[in-house]
């Protein structure tokens, strides 16, 4: 595997899940693989889980790790070609990327959607430039339209907790005060559509996702109806995708907050969220603190998904 930005890159899911389970049984079984190899993690945006879990995963594989926060201590980077660089950006990505590539063996990139220009976001211009110009295997630590390490961890978690072959998984929009990208819901949908689970998406009118990601999912605008009989409830906020409202917050209606009354409609479902989560906007305190909340093991599986991916990239060197 030379890059990891979407579900297709990981190949058959049963093999990926088997690899993940092997790593989880003994995460130090492959410490020789990364010896004298360096991972460079580049953050254009903030992170807690991705930063720590990916670094831990690389260390488990015996790698050296360098972390660059582009907006704290590095030169501000221009990403567009043809710009007259007379502003505050001192360096162009087209020089910075090959320079960064010369110091490492594998590169992880986090670069969120700007939510101003849909075409620019959905072309994935930043991570695609890393893939093109770094000369190194590149993996996404959340890009403009997908968060595949999160989705892989979500899948591992569902596989660990499911009690039937084909669980009903419901992804529900929930309110948030700020405009968030569609990367997590897009990616979760893409990964769920690669399984044979029953997969339902529920959101208010106006929050339709890109049909390319919705795929074969059933879209249900009545949240309560969608939640009936669910085995897993995956809550997430996202901003509007459809024009002319791309990137906008259309609603902060707390009637969409996941609370105990909504969870009572489910098949005693497990509650999931990628974190960080705004309590009592996305989910109430009692639901996230309940014994059906699996947000902590879900986050812990980020180490496993990252290690599975980095191991494959190391094997390709
Ligand atoms: N879920 C997730 O990616 O968390 P961070 O933004 O803290 O990395």
Coordinates of C-alpha atoms in Angstrom, one line a residue, residues 88-261:
X88 CA 2.2 36.7 5.1
X89 CA 3.0 33.3 3.6
X90 CA 6.7 32.9 3.4
X91 CA 7.0 29.4 1.7
X92 CA 5.2 27.5 -1.0
X93 CA 4.0 24.0 -0.5
X94 CA 5.7 23.0 -3.8
X95 CA 9.2 23.6 -2.1
X96 CA 8.1 22.6 1.4
X97 CA 6.7 19.2 0.4
X98 CA 9.8 17.7 -1.2
X99 CA 12.0 19.2 1.5
X100 CA 9.8 17.5 4.2
X101 CA 9.9 14.3 2.1
X102 CA 13.7 14.3 2.2
X103 CA 13.7 14.0 6.0
X104 CA 11.4 11.0 6.4
X105 CA 10.2 7.7 5.0
X106 CA 6.4 8.1 5.5
X107 CA 4.2 11.2 5.8
X108 CA 0.9 11.6 7.6
X109 CA -1.1 14.8 6.8
X110 CA -4.0 16.5 8.5
X111 CA -5.6 19.2 6.5
X112 CA -9.3 20.1 7.0
X113 CA -11.7 21.5 4.5
X114 CA -11.8 25.3 4.3
X115 CA -15.6 25.2 3.8
X116 CA -15.5 28.2 1.5
X117 CA -14.9 26.6 -1.9
X118 CA -16.5 23.2 -2.3
X119 CA -14.6 22.4 -5.5
X120 CA -11.3 23.2 -3.8
X121 CA -12.2 21.1 -0.8
X122 CA -13.5 18.1 -2.7
X123 CA -10.4 18.1 -5.0
X124 CA -8.4 17.4 -1.9
X125 CA -5.7 19.8 -3.1
X126 CA -3.4 19.7 -0.1
X127 CA -3.1 16.0 0.5
X128 CA -3.0 15.3 -3.3
X129 CA 0.0 17.6 -3.5
X130 CA 1.8 15.7 -0.8
X131 CA 1.1 12.4 -2.7
X132 CA 2.4 13.9 -5.9
X133 CA 5.5 15.8 -4.8
X134 CA 6.8 14.2 -1.5
X135 CA 8.2 11.0 -3.1
X136 CA 7.0 9.2 0.1
X137 CA 4.0 7.0 1.0
X138 CA 1.4 9.4 2.4
X139 CA -1.6 8.7 4.6
X140 CA -4.5 10.9 5.7
X141 CA -4.8 11.9 9.3
X142 CA -8.1 13.6 8.2
X143 CA -8.3 15.5 4.9
X144 CA -10.9 17.8 3.5
X145 CA -13.4 15.1 2.6
X146 CA -12.5 11.9 4.5
X147 CA -11.1 10.7 7.9
X148 CA -10.2 7.1 7.0
X149 CA -8.1 6.3 10.2
X150 CA -11.2 7.2 12.2
X151 CA -13.6 5.2 10.0
X152 CA -11.3 2.2 10.2
X153 CA -11.2 2.4 14.0
X154 CA -15.0 2.8 14.0
X155 CA -15.3 -0.4 11.9
X156 CA -12.9 -2.3 14.2
X157 CA -15.0 -1.2 17.2
X158 CA -18.4 -2.2 15.6
X159 CA -16.9 -5.6 14.8
X160 CA -15.8 -6.0 18.4
X161 CA -19.1 -5.1 19.9
X162 CA -21.7 -6.4 17.4
X163 CA -23.8 -9.4 18.5
X164 CA -25.3 -10.2 15.1
X165 CA -23.7 -10.6 11.7
X166 CA -25.6 -7.7 10.1
X167 CA -26.1 -5.0 12.7
X168 CA -28.2 -1.9 12.1
X169 CA -25.9 1.2 12.2
X170 CA -27.5 4.6 12.2
X171 CA -25.5 7.7 11.6
X172 CA -27.3 10.7 13.0
X173 CA -26.6 14.4 12.4
X174 CA -26.7 16.3 15.8
X175 CA -26.4 20.0 16.5
X176 CA -23.1 22.0 17.0
X177 CA -22.6 25.7 17.3
X178 CA -19.8 25.9 14.6
X179 CA -19.5 24.8 11.0
X180 CA -17.7 21.4 10.8
X181 CA -16.5 19.6 7.7
X182 CA -18.3 16.6 6.2
X183 CA -15.1 14.5 6.4
X184 CA -16.1 12.2 9.3
X185 CA -19.7 11.5 8.1
X186 CA -18.5 11.1 4.4
X187 CA -15.8 8.7 5.5
X188 CA -18.0 6.7 7.9
X189 CA -20.6 6.3 5.2
X190 CA -18.0 5.2 2.7
X191 CA -16.7 2.5 5.2
X192 CA -20.2 1.4 6.2
X193 CA -21.2 1.0 2.6
X194 CA -18.2 -1.3 2.1
X195 CA -19.8 -3.7 4.6
X196 CA -23.1 -5.6 4.4
X197 CA -24.4 -3.9 7.6
X198 CA -27.9 -2.2 7.5
X199 CA -26.9 1.4 7.3
X200 CA -29.2 4.4 7.8
X201 CA -28.3 8.1 7.7
X202 CA -30.6 10.6 9.4
X203 CA -30.4 14.4 9.3
X204 CA -32.6 17.5 8.9
X205 CA -33.5 18.7 5.4
X206 CA -30.7 20.7 4.0
X207 CA -27.9 18.5 5.4
X208 CA -27.8 16.0 2.5
X209 CA -24.3 14.6 2.0
X210 CA -22.5 14.1 -1.3
X211 CA -24.4 11.2 -3.0
X212 CA -21.1 9.6 -3.8
X213 CA -20.6 9.0 -0.1
X214 CA -24.3 8.3 0.7
X215 CA -24.1 5.4 -1.7
X216 CA -26.6 2.6 -0.9
X217 CA -27.4 4.0 2.6
X218 CA -31.1 4.6 3.4
X219 CA -31.7 8.3 4.2
X220 CA -34.4 9.0 6.7
X221 CA -35.4 12.5 7.7
X222 CA -37.3 11.5 10.8
X223 CA -34.6 10.8 13.4
X224 CA -36.8 8.9 15.8
X225 CA -37.9 6.6 13.0
X226 CA -34.3 6.0 11.9
X227 CA -33.2 5.1 15.4
X228 CA -35.9 2.4 15.8
X229 CA -34.1 -1.0 16.3
X230 CA -30.6 0.5 15.9
X231 CA -27.7 -1.6 17.2
X232 CA -25.2 1.2 16.9
X233 CA -25.9 5.0 17.0
X234 CA -23.1 7.1 15.4
X235 CA -23.7 10.7 16.2
X236 CA -21.9 13.5 14.3
X237 CA -22.4 17.1 13.2
X238 CA -21.6 18.4 9.8
X239 CA -22.2 21.6 7.9
X240 CA -24.3 21.8 4.8
X241 CA -22.9 20.2 1.6
X242 CA -25.4 21.3 -1.0
X243 CA -25.3 24.6 -2.8
X244 CA -25.9 27.5 -2.1
X245 CA -25.3 26.6 1.6
X246 CA -22.0 24.8 1.4
X247 CA -20.1 25.0 4.7
X248 CA -23.0 26.8 6.5
X249 CA -24.7 26.0 9.8
X250 CA -28.4 25.8 8.9
X251 CA -29.7 24.5 12.3
X252 CA -28.7 24.1 15.9
X253 CA -32.0 22.5 16.8
X254 CA -31.4 20.6 20.1
X255 CA -34.3 18.3 19.3
X256 CA -31.7 16.4 17.3
X257 CA -29.4 15.9 20.4
X258 CA -29.0 12.2 21.2
X259 CA -30.6 11.7 24.6
X260 CA -32.0 8.8 26.7
X261 CA -35.4 9.1 25.1

